[in-house]
Amino acid sequence: MSKFTAVSFARYKASGTRIVMCTAYDVAQARIAQAAGIDCILVGDSLGNTTLGLGSTVPVDVDDMVRATAAVSRGAQESFIVADLPFMSYQASFTDGMYNAARLLKEGGAAAVKLEGASKAALTLTEGLVEAGVPVIGHLGLTPQSVNALGGYRVQGKDEEAAAELLAGALALDGIGVVAIVLECIPAELAHAVTAAVDCATIGIGAGRDCDGEIQVFHDLCGLGGDFRPRHTRRFTEGGQALTAALAAYAAAVRSGEFPGEEQTVHVDAAVVERAQSFVDSVLEGDDTGA
Ligand code: KIV
């Protein structure tokens, strides 16, 4: 299979090959995602929820994203890695946005960046990045960085006006040259219409089956989210339960004295320890010849 790159989004869309994406936030998850044949890994600012235990993505900053992106890049060296520009990393100024995107590429090793919304700041930055040769992914619908303005995590684009606004945003991003647009939590019919209207690929999450690809959060797919079970996802394994059982088995083995066993143990000749002991004794007695 050839390596997935920025141009693969358009090729996959043209050939009807569905694009598979998931998030990852550290080396171990990145290795797993790459080994599983995931086409493209997103270092999402959802790391605020999944990894840092925050209530939203709003507090996530550029340093958080750079550190996580660098770890994922080291764990999945063959993969196409996209990093999120976190909340307020570009809204204050275009220069901030260019600088912060550059950090995600230069320090984090990302190949592309994703940013939420189709505001003036988002469109201007997208234009600057595309012009500078940076692949950009847009993100419309439920944009979690705007949770305070949206009044919660709700399905978006349900009425005519909201649907038209979303479609207009998608066309604007597409016109600038994004490689893909994530469509989060919108009705399937609207996702279908956007997918048909734009040249770039659409990547759904809670957006039905008609997008050009799908993205899901690693922790949701692997059952690592505790009791949190969003409607738009499916647990393909109960990883939390499997890992809890593994650690409980470890604890039991330590307590019973069964672990560590012979396999985890290194030995040395008893004479070495005896000589070390007599050296320590002589030092403690003040005889520094060690004899
Ligand atoms: O941060 C994230 O994980 C995302 C995906 C849910 C699309 O933006």
Tab-separated table of C-alpha atoms and ligand atoms in Angstrom, residues 23 25 42-47 57 84 114 116 139 144 182 184 205 215-217 232, ligand 1:
chain	number	residue	atom	x	y	z
A	23	THR	CA	-6.824	10.452	16.968
A	25	TYR	CA	-1.974	11.589	21.735
A	42	LEU	CA	-5.001	13.423	14.092
A	43	VAL	CA	-3.396	14.766	17.236
A	44	GLY	CA	-6.657	16.311	18.324
A	45	ASP	CA	-7.028	18.970	20.953
A	46	SER	CA	-9.478	16.430	22.402
A	47	LEU	CA	-6.339	15.454	24.287
A	57	THR	CA	-10.693	21.598	24.679
A	84	ASP	CA	-5.007	20.688	15.800
A	114	LYS	CA	-6.561	21.398	11.351
A	116	GLU	CA	-12.116	24.886	13.485
A	139	HIS	CA	-13.603	21.488	10.783
A	144	PRO	CA	-15.773	21.911	20.402
A	182	VAL	CA	-14.093	17.362	9.216
A	184	GLU	CA	-18.752	16.833	13.252
A	205	ILE	CA	-17.740	12.102	12.935
A	215	ILE	CA	-12.610	10.043	12.109
A	216	GLN	CA	-13.088	8.855	15.685
A	217	VAL	CA	-11.360	9.478	18.993
A	232	HIS	CA	-21.715	8.834	17.333
B	1	KIV	O1	-9.872	17.029	18.641
B	1	KIV	C1	-10.387	16.074	18.057
B	1	KIV	O2	-10.283	14.920	18.454
B	1	KIV	C2	-11.151	16.347	16.842
B	1	KIV	C3	-11.892	15.213	16.217
B	1	KIV	C4	-13.020	14.777	17.055
B	1	KIV	C5	-12.326	15.524	14.848
B	1	KIV	O3	-11.165	17.440	16.394
